[in-house]
């Protein structure tokens, strides 16, 4: 697994700093709210990020899971979003939602999900991402909380995969292009 990594991009220490910083930003923004706070973990990629973040959030919160995918399993997204697992609750109007994502690329997944939850009646919807590749945007989208902006490289680890592999690396690394180019 490690032989396929070109170099480490975000270390374990930096991930720890990022999750602490975002947890305190969220704390400041929601500490006075009287509504329920719901984090939505987007499976599978944001599994590790969501769990690190929620450990550091000293606020009452609930957790939900959604599973979405864009067509195709290669290194670019097609822009067609499928929802494979939806949140179960019927009434979204009494809660503030924060969608927790691993990485933003074209921006289509998150802009679609924000729209979807608002149409379902969510009181408010914010977005939080560990990584952002703004140079790859095809739709206008800016996350509310962002761990780190990264260059246009395909990365894996800390939840992120290539063809379902590498999610268990404890850091984020750049995948060697030869792994996906043949
Ligand atoms: P978007 O809809 O184009 O913003 O796609 C975001 C999704 O694409 C993420 O949730 C990831 O599943 C996937 N993705 C984009 N870039 C990478 C990457 O560098 N490594 C792994 N997955 C990625
Ligand atoms: Mg994903």
PDB file of N, CA, C and O and ligand atoms in Angstrom, residues 70 75 77 81 101-110 133 150 153-156 160-162, ligand 1:
ATOM      1  N   UNK A  70     -21.028   9.496  -7.481  1.00  0.00           N
ATOM      2  CA  UNK A  70     -21.200   9.940  -8.853  1.00  0.00           C
ATOM      3  C   UNK A  70     -20.812   8.749  -9.718  1.00  0.00           C
ATOM      4  O   UNK A  70     -20.027   7.905  -9.308  1.00  0.00           O
ATOM      5  N   UNK A  75     -10.757   8.433 -11.556  1.00  0.00           N
ATOM      6  CA  UNK A  75     -10.312   9.561 -10.753  1.00  0.00           C
ATOM      7  C   UNK A  75     -11.020  10.872 -11.073  1.00  0.00           C
ATOM      8  O   UNK A  75     -10.669  11.903 -10.556  1.00  0.00           O
ATOM      9  N   UNK A  77     -15.053  12.705 -11.485  1.00  0.00           N
ATOM     10  CA  UNK A  77     -16.469  12.454 -11.237  1.00  0.00           C
ATOM     11  C   UNK A  77     -17.283  12.874 -12.461  1.00  0.00           C
ATOM     12  O   UNK A  77     -16.939  13.804 -13.160  1.00  0.00           O
ATOM     13  N   UNK A  81     -25.242  12.463  -9.666  1.00  0.00           N
ATOM     14  CA  UNK A  81     -25.187  12.040  -8.270  1.00  0.00           C
ATOM     15  C   UNK A  81     -26.315  11.053  -7.961  1.00  0.00           C
ATOM     16  O   UNK A  81     -27.484  11.339  -8.208  1.00  0.00           O
ATOM     17  N   UNK A 101     -17.798  16.124   4.585  1.00  0.00           N
ATOM     18  CA  UNK A 101     -17.303  15.472   3.368  1.00  0.00           C
ATOM     19  C   UNK A 101     -15.785  15.312   3.456  1.00  0.00           C
ATOM     20  O   UNK A 101     -15.098  16.029   4.198  1.00  0.00           O
ATOM     21  N   UNK A 102     -15.256  14.359   2.711  1.00  0.00           N
ATOM     22  CA  UNK A 102     -13.802  14.159   2.717  1.00  0.00           C
ATOM     23  C   UNK A 102     -13.078  15.177   1.833  1.00  0.00           C
ATOM     24  O   UNK A 102     -12.066  15.749   2.226  1.00  0.00           O
ATOM     25  N   UNK A 103     -13.637  15.389   0.633  1.00  0.00           N
ATOM     26  CA  UNK A 103     -12.931  16.248  -0.326  1.00  0.00           C
ATOM     27  C   UNK A 103     -13.928  16.853  -1.309  1.00  0.00           C
ATOM     28  O   UNK A 103     -14.924  16.210  -1.648  1.00  0.00           O
ATOM     29  N   UNK A 104     -13.665  18.081  -1.726  1.00  0.00           N
ATOM     30  CA  UNK A 104     -14.492  18.709  -2.770  1.00  0.00           C
ATOM     31  C   UNK A 104     -13.651  18.849  -4.021  1.00  0.00           C
ATOM     32  O   UNK A 104     -12.524  19.351  -3.982  1.00  0.00           O
ATOM     33  N   UNK A 105     -14.220  18.388  -5.104  1.00  0.00           N
ATOM     34  CA  UNK A 105     -13.533  18.391  -6.382  1.00  0.00           C
ATOM     35  C   UNK A 105     -14.332  19.312  -7.321  1.00  0.00           C
ATOM     36  O   UNK A 105     -14.184  20.533  -7.270  1.00  0.00           O
ATOM     37  N   UNK A 106     -15.230  18.774  -8.125  1.00  0.00           N
ATOM     38  CA  UNK A 106     -16.043  19.628  -9.005  1.00  0.00           C
ATOM     39  C   UNK A 106     -17.010  20.494  -8.203  1.00  0.00           C
ATOM     40  O   UNK A 106     -17.432  21.554  -8.658  1.00  0.00           O
ATOM     41  N   UNK A 107     -17.380  20.039  -7.002  1.00  0.00           N
ATOM     42  CA  UNK A 107     -18.359  20.749  -6.173  1.00  0.00           C
ATOM     43  C   UNK A 107     -19.778  20.251  -6.388  1.00  0.00           C
ATOM     44  O   UNK A 107     -20.700  20.665  -5.681  1.00  0.00           O
ATOM     45  N   UNK A 108     -19.959  19.323  -7.314  1.00  0.00           N
ATOM     46  CA  UNK A 108     -21.320  18.887  -7.655  1.00  0.00           C
ATOM     47  C   UNK A 108     -21.990  18.093  -6.527  1.00  0.00           C
ATOM     48  O   UNK A 108     -23.169  18.269  -6.268  1.00  0.00           O
ATOM     49  N   UNK A 109     -21.220  17.217  -5.886  1.00  0.00           N
ATOM     50  CA  UNK A 109     -21.817  16.391  -4.830  1.00  0.00           C
ATOM     51  C   UNK A 109     -22.397  17.273  -3.730  1.00  0.00           C
ATOM     52  O   UNK A 109     -23.564  17.148  -3.361  1.00  0.00           O
ATOM     53  N   UNK A 110     -21.586  18.187  -3.212  1.00  0.00           N
ATOM     54  CA  UNK A 110     -22.061  18.993  -2.081  1.00  0.00           C
ATOM     55  C   UNK A 110     -23.126  20.003  -2.489  1.00  0.00           C
ATOM     56  O   UNK A 110     -24.081  20.207  -1.744  1.00  0.00           O
ATOM     57  N   UNK A 133     -10.205  21.014  -3.451  1.00  0.00           N
ATOM     58  CA  UNK A 133      -9.419  21.246  -4.666  1.00  0.00           C
ATOM     59  C   UNK A 133     -10.143  22.307  -5.502  1.00  0.00           C
ATOM     60  O   UNK A 133     -10.832  21.975  -6.477  1.00  0.00           O
ATOM     61  N   UNK A 150      -5.906  21.920  -1.312  1.00  0.00           N
ATOM     62  CA  UNK A 150      -4.802  21.143  -1.870  1.00  0.00           C
ATOM     63  C   UNK A 150      -4.723  21.346  -3.393  1.00  0.00           C
ATOM     64  O   UNK A 150      -5.708  21.726  -4.018  1.00  0.00           O
ATOM     65  N   UNK A 153      -4.217  17.091  -7.334  1.00  0.00           N
ATOM     66  CA  UNK A 153      -3.556  15.772  -7.309  1.00  0.00           C
ATOM     67  C   UNK A 153      -4.571  14.780  -6.775  1.00  0.00           C
ATOM     68  O   UNK A 153      -5.416  15.144  -5.950  1.00  0.00           O
ATOM     69  N   UNK A 154      -4.475  13.522  -7.206  1.00  0.00           N
ATOM     70  CA  UNK A 154      -5.385  12.512  -6.668  1.00  0.00           C
ATOM     71  C   UNK A 154      -4.807  11.974  -5.361  1.00  0.00           C
ATOM     72  O   UNK A 154      -3.686  11.461  -5.330  1.00  0.00           O
ATOM     73  N   UNK A 155      -5.581  12.129  -4.283  1.00  0.00           N
ATOM     74  CA  UNK A 155      -5.082  11.759  -2.956  1.00  0.00           C
ATOM     75  C   UNK A 155      -5.901  10.625  -2.344  1.00  0.00           C
ATOM     76  O   UNK A 155      -7.078  10.452  -2.667  1.00  0.00           O
ATOM     77  N   UNK A 156      -5.258   9.880  -1.469  1.00  0.00           N
ATOM     78  CA  UNK A 156      -5.913   8.768  -0.776  1.00  0.00           C
ATOM     79  C   UNK A 156      -5.495   8.766   0.696  1.00  0.00           C
ATOM     80  O   UNK A 156      -4.526   9.417   1.078  1.00  0.00           O
ATOM     81  N   UNK A 160     -10.162   8.426   2.354  1.00  0.00           N
ATOM     82  CA  UNK A 160     -10.256   8.564   0.891  1.00  0.00           C
ATOM     83  C   UNK A 160      -9.684   7.339   0.188  1.00  0.00           C
ATOM     84  O   UNK A 160      -8.654   6.803   0.588  1.00  0.00           O
ATOM     85  N   UNK A 161     -10.356   6.962  -0.901  1.00  0.00           N
ATOM     86  CA  UNK A 161      -9.949   5.731  -1.578  1.00  0.00           C
ATOM     87  C   UNK A 161      -9.603   5.949  -3.039  1.00  0.00           C
ATOM     88  O   UNK A 161      -9.945   6.960  -3.641  1.00  0.00           O
ATOM     89  N   UNK A 162      -8.949   4.952  -3.577  1.00  0.00           N
ATOM     90  CA  UNK A 162      -8.942   4.747  -5.024  1.00  0.00           C
ATOM     91  C   UNK A 162      -9.391   3.312  -5.227  1.00  0.00           C
ATOM     92  O   UNK A 162      -8.752   2.377  -4.695  1.00  0.00           O
TER      93      UNK A 162
HETATM   94  P1  LIG B   1     -17.259  16.335  -6.529  1.00  0.00           P
HETATM   95  O1  LIG B   1     -18.717  16.091  -6.631  1.00  0.00           O
HETATM   96  O2  LIG B   1     -16.611  16.400  -7.877  1.00  0.00           O
HETATM   97  O3  LIG B   1     -16.908  17.526  -5.676  1.00  0.00           O
HETATM   98  O4  LIG B   1     -16.651  15.024  -5.941  1.00  0.00           O
HETATM   99  C1  LIG B   1     -16.310  14.818  -4.645  1.00  0.00           C
HETATM  100  C2  LIG B   1     -16.068  13.344  -4.462  1.00  0.00           C
HETATM  101  O5  LIG B   1     -15.133  12.865  -5.439  1.00  0.00           O
HETATM  102  C3  LIG B   1     -15.439  13.058  -3.119  1.00  0.00           C
HETATM  103  O6  LIG B   1     -16.407  12.784  -2.137  1.00  0.00           O
HETATM  104  C4  LIG B   1     -14.595  11.834  -3.409  1.00  0.00           C
HETATM  105  O7  LIG B   1     -15.383  10.675  -3.283  1.00  0.00           O
HETATM  106  C5  LIG B   1     -14.220  11.973  -4.850  1.00  0.00           C
HETATM  107  N1  LIG B   1     -12.857  12.528  -5.001  1.00  0.00           N
HETATM  108  C6  LIG B   1     -12.509  13.692  -5.586  1.00  0.00           C
HETATM  109  N2  LIG B   1     -11.191  13.893  -5.552  1.00  0.00           N
HETATM  110  C7  LIG B   1     -10.661  12.808  -4.940  1.00  0.00           C
HETATM  111  C8  LIG B   1      -9.317  12.430  -4.599  1.00  0.00           C
HETATM  112  O8  LIG B   1      -8.307  13.127  -4.849  1.00  0.00           O
HETATM  113  N3  LIG B   1      -9.185  11.241  -3.957  1.00  0.00           N
HETATM  114  C9  LIG B   1     -10.239  10.446  -3.645  1.00  0.00           C
HETATM  115  N4  LIG B   1     -11.515  10.769  -3.933  1.00  0.00           N
HETATM  116  C10 LIG B   1     -11.719  11.942  -4.583  1.00  0.00           C
END
